[in-house]
Coordinates of C-alpha atoms in Angstrom, one line a residue:
M1399 CA 0.0 0.1 0.0
N1400 CA 1.1 3.2 -1.0
F1401 CA 0.0 6.1 1.5
R1402 CA 0.8 9.4 0.5
R1403 CA 0.1 12.6 2.3
R1404 CA -2.2 15.3 0.7
R1405 CA -1.0 18.7 0.9
S1406 CA -3.5 21.2 1.6
H1407 CA -4.0 24.2 -0.4
R1408 CA -4.0 26.4 2.9
R1409 CA -0.3 25.3 3.6
G1410 CA 1.1 25.8 0.3
K1411 CA -0.7 29.2 0.4
A1412 CA 1.0 30.1 3.7
G1413 CA 4.3 29.0 2.2
A1414 CA 4.0 30.6 -1.2
A1415 CA 2.8 34.2 0.9
L1416 CA 5.9 33.5 3.5
A1417 CA 8.4 33.4 0.3
L1418 CA 6.9 36.6 -1.6
A1419 CA 7.2 38.4 1.6
P1420 CA 10.6 39.6 1.2
L1421 CA 10.3 40.6 -2.2
L1422 CA 7.1 42.8 -1.7
L1423 CA 8.9 44.5 1.4
A1424 CA 12.3 44.8 -0.2
P1425 CA 11.4 48.3 -1.8
C1426 CA 10.3 49.3 1.5
V1427 CA 13.9 48.7 2.8
L1428 CA 15.5 49.4 -0.1
A1429 CA 14.0 53.2 -0.6
A1430 CA 15.0 53.7 3.0
T1431 CA 18.0 56.3 3.3
P1432 CA 20.8 54.8 5.2
P1433 CA 21.8 56.0 8.3
P1434 CA 24.4 58.9 9.0
Q1435 CA 27.8 58.1 9.4
P1436 CA 29.1 57.7 12.7
P1437 CA 31.9 60.5 12.9
P1438 CA 35.7 59.7 12.3
Q1439 CA 37.1 57.4 14.9
L1440 CA 40.9 58.9 14.0
T1441 CA 42.1 62.3 14.0
Q1442 CA 44.3 63.6 11.0
S1443 CA 47.4 63.3 13.2
E1444 CA 46.6 59.9 14.1
V1445 CA 46.1 58.9 10.3
D1446 CA 49.2 60.6 9.0
S1447 CA 50.9 58.7 11.8
A1448 CA 49.8 55.2 10.5
V1449 CA 50.2 56.2 7.1
G1450 CA 53.9 56.9 7.6
R1451 CA 54.6 53.7 8.9
L1452 CA 52.8 51.7 5.8
D1453 CA 55.3 51.6 3.3
G1454 CA 57.4 48.9 6.2
I1455 CA 54.3 47.2 7.2
V1456 CA 53.4 46.1 3.3
Q1457 CA 57.3 45.2 2.8
N1458 CA 57.1 43.2 5.8
G1459 CA 54.3 41.5 5.0
M1460 CA 55.3 40.9 1.5
A1461 CA 58.3 39.0 2.3
R1462 CA 56.7 37.1 4.7
T1463 CA 54.1 36.0 2.6
G1464 CA 55.8 35.6 -0.5
V1465 CA 53.2 37.9 -2.1
P1466 CA 54.9 39.7 -5.3
G1467 CA 52.7 42.8 -5.3
V1468 CA 50.3 44.8 -3.5
A1469 CA 48.8 48.2 -4.2
V1470 CA 47.1 50.2 -1.0
A1471 CA 45.2 52.9 -0.4
V1472 CA 43.8 54.5 2.3
V1473 CA 40.9 56.9 2.4
Y1474 CA 40.0 59.3 5.0
Q1475 CA 36.9 61.6 5.2
D1476 CA 36.0 60.9 1.8
R1477 CA 40.0 61.6 0.4
V1478 CA 42.8 59.4 -0.9
V1479 CA 45.4 60.2 1.5
Y1480 CA 47.7 57.5 0.6
L1481 CA 48.1 55.3 -2.9
K1482 CA 51.3 53.3 -3.5
G1483 CA 52.0 50.1 -5.4
F1484 CA 54.5 47.5 -4.2
G1485 CA 56.4 45.0 -6.0
V1486 CA 55.3 43.4 -9.6
R1487 CA 52.7 42.0 -10.9
H1488 CA 53.7 38.1 -11.7
E1489 CA 56.7 37.2 -10.1
G1490 CA 59.7 36.8 -12.3
R1491 CA 58.5 39.1 -15.0
A1492 CA 58.3 42.9 -15.2
G1493 CA 55.5 44.9 -14.5
Q1494 CA 55.3 47.4 -11.3
I1495 CA 52.0 47.4 -9.6
D1496 CA 50.6 50.5 -10.7
P1497 CA 47.7 51.6 -7.9
T1498 CA 46.0 53.7 -10.3
R1499 CA 45.1 50.6 -12.6
C1500 CA 42.4 47.9 -11.1
S1501 CA 43.0 45.6 -13.7
S1502 CA 44.0 42.6 -11.9
W1503 CA 41.2 43.4 -9.3
P1504 CA 38.3 41.2 -10.0
R1505 CA 35.4 43.9 -9.3
C1506 CA 36.8 46.2 -11.6
R1507 CA 37.2 43.9 -14.7
S1508 CA 33.2 43.5 -14.3
R1509 CA 32.9 47.2 -15.6

């Protein structure tokens, strides 16, 4: 004997309503304005001090991990305060890292 359980229409409709609820509410959530940004937690002098140490930090990290090249950008209060490339794009080949190009960044390739 083969017993099959009949699904009630009530469960099916309730499940469909629950599945559609996020889609119906999404425009309300997406249309809301984002909350204001909190004030900066660092002062300009603290950022300058940290940026002054970045060259050594990046070079030590590259030596420790064996990464052939890195591009670093620091943005503070909507301004780029540091932008620099270190090393090469491919080990054993010429081609310095250029921080203004994003050819090796997957997100930039989709543009």
